[in-house]
């Protein structure tokens, strides 16, 4: 609690309290956003958005990273539930998980990238 004896704007405080997500939900959100803080994992998600499905080797070639780096990124993203996989013989293909919020990639992350790029140019 703060040192305020009374809220400056009681109505805004009430609305904020009603609409701010629970700490547990925000904890899950920040954990997912933390996964996206890794450049390889973020690029994997973008690549899967563009071509729908890739195996580890093709992911590595597309991102110009090692197969170990691509495989690790895909494993972390799969464990988090952001990516799913299917096997075809000995080859495992990865894709964005059903229900993945595509606007996150299509708009939000690209917009944030652009916003931060604009700040660097100023």
Coordinates of N, CA and C in Angstrom, one line a residue:
X1 N 0.8 -1.2 0.0 CA 0.0 0.0 0.0 C 0.9 1.2 0.0
X2 N 0.4 2.3 -0.5 CA 1.1 3.6 -0.6 C 0.9 4.4 0.7
X3 N 1.6 5.5 0.8 CA 1.5 6.4 1.9 C 0.3 7.3 1.8
X4 N -0.5 7.2 0.7 CA -1.6 8.1 0.6 C -2.7 7.8 1.6
X5 N -3.1 8.8 2.3 CA -4.2 8.7 3.3 C -5.6 8.6 2.5
X6 N -5.6 9.1 1.3 CA -6.8 9.1 0.5 C -6.4 9.2 -1.0
X7 N -7.2 8.6 -1.8 CA -6.9 8.6 -3.2 C -7.1 10.0 -3.8
X8 N -6.3 10.4 -4.7 CA -6.5 11.7 -5.4 C -7.7 11.7 -6.2
X9 N -8.0 10.6 -6.9 CA -9.2 10.5 -7.8 C -9.8 9.1 -7.5
X10 N -10.7 9.0 -6.6 CA -11.2 7.8 -6.1 C -11.9 7.0 -7.2
X11 N -12.5 7.6 -8.2 CA -13.2 6.9 -9.3 C -12.1 6.2 -10.2
X12 N -11.1 6.9 -10.5 CA -10.0 6.3 -11.3 C -9.3 5.2 -10.6
X13 N -9.1 5.3 -9.3 CA -8.5 4.3 -8.5 C -9.4 3.0 -8.6
X14 N -10.7 3.2 -8.4 CA -11.7 2.1 -8.4 C -11.6 1.4 -9.8
X15 N -11.7 2.2 -10.9 CA -11.7 1.6 -12.2 C -10.4 0.9 -12.5
X16 N -9.3 1.4 -12.1 CA -8.0 0.8 -12.3 C -8.0 -0.5 -11.6
X17 N -8.4 -0.6 -10.3 CA -8.4 -1.8 -9.5 C -9.3 -2.9 -10.2
X18 N -10.4 -2.5 -10.7 CA -11.3 -3.4 -11.4 C -10.8 -4.0 -12.7
X19 N -10.0 -3.2 -13.4 CA -9.5 -3.6 -14.7 C -8.1 -4.1 -14.8
X20 N -7.3 -3.9 -13.8 CA -5.9 -4.4 -13.8 C -6.0 -5.9 -13.6
X21 N -5.2 -6.6 -14.5 CA -5.2 -8.1 -14.3 C -4.6 -8.5 -13.0
X22 N -5.0 -9.7 -12.5 CA -4.5 -10.3 -11.3 C -3.0 -10.5 -11.4
X23 N -2.3 -10.4 -10.3 CA -0.8 -10.5 -10.3 C -0.4 -11.9 -10.9
X24 N -1.2 -12.9 -10.7 CA -0.9 -14.3 -11.2 C -1.0 -14.3 -12.7
X25 N -2.0 -13.6 -13.3 CA -2.1 -13.5 -14.7 C -1.0 -12.7 -15.3
X26 N -0.7 -11.6 -14.7 CA 0.4 -10.8 -15.2 C 1.8 -11.6 -15.1
X27 N 1.9 -12.4 -14.1 CA 3.1 -13.2 -14.0 C 3.2 -14.1 -15.2
X28 N 2.1 -14.8 -15.6 CA 2.2 -15.6 -16.8 C 2.5 -14.8 -18.0
X29 N 1.9 -13.6 -18.1 CA 2.2 -12.8 -19.3 C 3.6 -12.4 -19.4
X30 N 4.2 -12.0 -18.3 CA 5.6 -11.5 -18.3 C 6.5 -12.7 -18.6
X31 N 6.1 -13.9 -18.2 CA 6.9 -15.1 -18.5 C 6.9 -15.3 -20.0
X32 N 5.8 -15.2 -20.6 CA 5.7 -15.4 -22.1 C 6.5 -14.3 -22.8
X33 N 6.3 -13.1 -22.3 CA 7.1 -12.0 -22.9 C 8.6 -12.1 -22.8
X34 N 9.0 -12.7 -21.6 CA 10.4 -13.0 -21.4 C 10.9 -14.0 -22.5
X35 N 10.1 -15.0 -22.9 CA 10.5 -15.9 -23.9 C 10.7 -15.1 -25.2
X36 N 9.9 -14.1 -25.5 CA 10.1 -13.4 -26.7 C 11.3 -12.4 -26.7
X37 N 11.8 -12.2 -25.5 CA 13.0 -11.3 -25.4 C 14.2 -11.9 -26.0
X38 N 14.2 -13.2 -26.3 CA 15.4 -13.9 -27.0 C 15.2 -13.7 -28.5
X39 N 16.2 -13.1 -29.1 CA 16.1 -12.8 -30.6 C 15.8 -14.0 -31.4
X40 N 16.5 -15.2 -31.1 CA 16.2 -16.4 -31.9 C 14.8 -16.8 -31.8
X41 N 14.3 -16.9 -30.5 CA 12.9 -17.3 -30.3 C 11.9 -16.4 -31.0
X42 N 12.1 -15.1 -30.9 CA 11.2 -14.1 -31.6 C 11.3 -14.3 -33.1
X43 N 12.4 -14.5 -33.6 CA 12.6 -14.7 -35.1 C 11.9 -16.1 -35.5
X44 N 12.0 -17.1 -34.7 CA 11.4 -18.4 -35.0 C 9.9 -18.1 -35.1
X45 N 9.3 -17.4 -34.2 CA 7.8 -17.2 -34.3 C 7.5 -16.4 -35.5
X46 N 8.3 -15.4 -35.9 CA 8.0 -14.7 -37.1 C 8.1 -15.6 -38.4
X47 N 9.1 -16.4 -38.4 CA 9.3 -17.4 -39.5 C 8.1 -18.3 -39.6
X48 N 7.7 -18.9 -38.5 CA 6.5 -19.8 -38.5 C 5.3 -19.0 -39.0
X49 N 5.2 -17.8 -38.6 CA 4.0 -17.0 -39.1 C 4.0 -16.9 -40.6
X50 N 5.2 -16.7 -41.1 CA 5.3 -16.5 -42.6 C 5.1 -17.7 -43.4
X51 N 5.6 -18.9 -43.0 CA 5.6 -20.1 -43.8 C 4.8 -21.2 -43.2
X52 N 4.1 -21.0 -42.1 CA 3.3 -22.0 -41.4 C 4.0 -23.1 -40.7
X53 N 5.0 -23.7 -41.3 CA 5.6 -24.9 -40.7 C 7.1 -25.0 -41.2
X54 N 8.0 -25.4 -40.3 CA 9.4 -25.6 -40.6 C 9.9 -26.8 -39.7
X55 N 10.9 -27.5 -40.2 CA 11.6 -28.4 -39.4 C 12.8 -27.7 -38.8
X56 N 13.5 -28.3 -37.9 CA 14.6 -27.7 -37.2 C 15.7 -27.2 -38.2
X57 N 16.1 -28.1 -39.1 CA 17.1 -27.7 -40.1 C 16.7 -26.5 -41.0
X58 N 15.5 -26.5 -41.5 CA 15.0 -25.4 -42.3 C 14.9 -24.1 -41.5
X59 N 14.5 -24.3 -40.2 CA 14.5 -23.1 -39.3 C 15.8 -22.5 -39.2
X60 N 16.8 -23.4 -39.0 CA 18.2 -22.9 -38.8 C 18.7 -22.2 -40.1
X61 N 18.4 -22.8 -41.2 CA 18.8 -22.1 -42.5 C 18.1 -20.8 -42.7
X62 N 16.8 -20.7 -42.4 CA 16.0 -19.5 -42.6 C 16.5 -18.4 -41.7
X63 N 17.0 -18.7 -40.5 CA 17.4 -17.7 -39.5 C 18.9 -17.5 -39.5
X64 N 19.6 -18.3 -40.3 CA 21.1 -18.3 -40.3 C 21.7 -18.5 -38.9
X65 N 21.2 -19.5 -38.2 CA 21.7 -19.9 -36.9 C 22.0 -21.4 -37.0
X66 N 22.6 -21.9 -35.9 CA 23.0 -23.3 -35.9 C 21.7 -24.2 -35.7
X67 N 21.7 -25.4 -36.0 CA 20.6 -26.3 -35.8 C 20.4 -26.4 -34.3
X68 N 21.5 -26.4 -33.5 CA 21.3 -26.5 -32.0 C 20.5 -25.3 -31.5
X69 N 20.8 -24.1 -32.0 CA 20.1 -22.9 -31.6 C 18.7 -22.9 -32.0
X70 N 18.4 -23.3 -33.2 CA 17.0 -23.4 -33.7 C 16.3 -24.5 -32.9
X71 N 16.9 -25.6 -32.7 CA 16.2 -26.7 -31.9 C 15.9 -26.3 -30.5
X72 N 16.8 -25.6 -29.9 CA 16.6 -25.2 -28.5 C 15.5 -24.2 -28.4
X73 N 15.5 -23.2 -29.4 CA 14.4 -22.2 -29.4 C 13.1 -22.8 -29.6
X74 N 13.0 -23.8 -30.5 CA 11.7 -24.5 -30.8 C 11.3 -25.3 -29.6
X75 N 12.2 -25.9 -28.9 CA 11.9 -26.7 -27.7 C 11.3 -25.8 -26.6
X76 N 12.0 -24.7 -26.4 CA 11.5 -23.8 -25.4 C 10.1 -23.2 -25.7
X77 N 9.9 -22.9 -26.9 CA 8.6 -22.4 -27.4 C 7.5 -23.4 -27.3
X78 N 7.9 -24.7 -27.6 CA 6.9 -25.8 -27.5 C 6.6 -26.1 -26.1
X79 N 7.5 -26.1 -25.2 CA 7.3 -26.3 -23.8 C 6.4 -25.2 -23.2
X80 N 6.5 -24.0 -23.7 CA 5.7 -22.9 -23.3 C 4.3 -22.9 -23.9
X81 N 4.1 -23.8 -24.8 CA 2.8 -23.9 -25.5 C 2.5 -23.0 -26.6
X82 N 3.6 -22.3 -27.1 CA 3.4 -21.4 -28.2 C 3.6 -22.0 -29.6
X83 N 4.2 -23.2 -29.6 CA 4.5 -23.9 -30.8 C 4.1 -25.3 -30.6
X84 N 3.6 -25.9 -31.7 CA 3.2 -27.3 -31.7 C 4.1 -28.1 -32.7
X85 N 4.1 -29.4 -32.7 CA 4.9 -30.1 -33.6 C 4.1 -31.3 -34.1
X86 N 4.6 -31.8 -35.3 CA 4.0 -33.1 -35.9 C 5.2 -33.8 -36.5
X87 N 5.1 -35.1 -36.4 CA 6.2 -35.9 -37.0 C 5.7 -36.5 -38.4
X88 N 6.6 -36.5 -39.3 CA 6.4 -37.1 -40.6 C 7.6 -38.0 -40.8
X89 N 7.5 -39.2 -40.5 CA 8.6 -40.1 -40.6 C 9.6 -39.8 -39.4
X90 N 10.8 -39.5 -39.8 CA 11.8 -39.1 -38.8 C 11.9 -37.6 -38.6
X91 N 11.2 -36.8 -39.5 CA 11.3 -35.4 -39.5 C 10.2 -34.8 -38.6
X92 N 10.5 -33.8 -37.8 CA 9.6 -33.1 -36.9 C 9.4 -31.7 -37.5
X93 N 8.1 -31.4 -37.7 CA 7.8 -30.1 -38.2 C 7.1 -29.3 -37.1
X94 N 7.4 -28.0 -37.0 CA 6.9 -27.1 -36.0 C 6.0 -26.0 -36.6
X95 N 5.0 -25.6 -35.9 CA 4.1 -24.5 -36.3 C 3.6 -23.8 -35.1
X96 N 3.1 -22.6 -35.3 CA 2.5 -21.9 -34.2 C 1.3 -22.7 -33.6
X97 N 1.2 -22.7 -32.3 CA 0.2 -23.5 -31.7 C -1.2 -23.0 -32.1
X98 N -2.2 -23.9 -32.1 CA -3.6 -23.5 -32.3 C -3.9 -22.4 -31.3
X99 N -4.6 -21.4 -31.7 CA -5.0 -20.3 -30.8 C -3.9 -19.3 -30.6
X100 N -2.7 -19.4 -31.2 CA -1.7 -18.4 -31.0 C -2.2 -17.1 -31.5
X101 N -2.0 -16.1 -30.7 CA -2.6 -14.7 -31.1 C -1.8 -14.1 -32.2
X102 N -2.2 -14.4 -33.4 CA -1.4 -14.0 -34.6 C -1.3 -12.4 -34.6
X103 N -2.3 -11.7 -34.2 CA -2.1 -10.2 -34.2 C -0.9 -9.8 -33.3
X104 N -0.5 -10.6 -32.4 CA 0.7 -10.3 -31.6 C 1.9 -10.1 -32.5
X105 N 2.1 -11.0 -33.5 CA 3.1 -10.9 -34.5 C 2.8 -9.9 -35.6
X106 N 1.6 -10.0 -36.1 CA 1.3 -9.3 -37.3 C 1.3 -7.8 -37.0
X107 N 0.9 -7.4 -35.8 CA 0.8 -6.0 -35.5 C 1.7 -5.5 -34.3
X108 N 1.4 -6.1 -33.2 CA 2.0 -5.6 -32.0 C 3.6 -5.6 -32.0
X109 N 4.1 -6.8 -32.3 CA 5.6 -6.9 -32.2 C 6.2 -6.1 -33.4
X110 N 5.6 -6.1 -34.5 CA 6.2 -5.3 -35.6 C 6.1 -3.8 -35.3
X111 N 5.0 -3.4 -34.7 CA 4.8 -2.0 -34.3 C 5.8 -1.6 -33.2
X112 N 6.0 -2.5 -32.2 CA 6.9 -2.2 -31.2 C 8.4 -2.1 -31.8
X113 N 8.7 -2.9 -32.7 CA 10.0 -2.9 -33.4 C 10.1 -1.5 -34.1
X114 N 9.1 -1.1 -34.8 CA 9.2 0.2 -35.5 C 9.3 1.3 -34.5
X115 N 8.5 1.3 -33.5 CA 8.5 2.4 -32.5 C 9.9 2.5 -31.9
X116 N 10.5 1.4 -31.5 CA 11.9 1.5 -30.9 C 12.9 1.9 -31.9
X117 N 12.7 1.5 -33.2 CA 13.7 1.9 -34.2 C 13.6 3.4 -34.4
X118 N 12.3 4.0 -34.4 CA 12.1 5.4 -34.6 C 12.8 6.2 -33.4
X119 N 12.8 5.6 -32.2 CA 13.4 6.3 -31.1 C 14.9 6.3 -31.2
X120 N 15.5 5.3 -31.8 CA 17.0 5.2 -32.0 C 17.4 6.3 -33.0
X121 N 16.5 6.6 -34.0 CA 16.8 7.6 -35.0 C 16.7 9.0 -34.6
X122 N 16.0 9.2 -33.5 CA 15.8 10.6 -33.0 C 17.1 11.1 -32.3

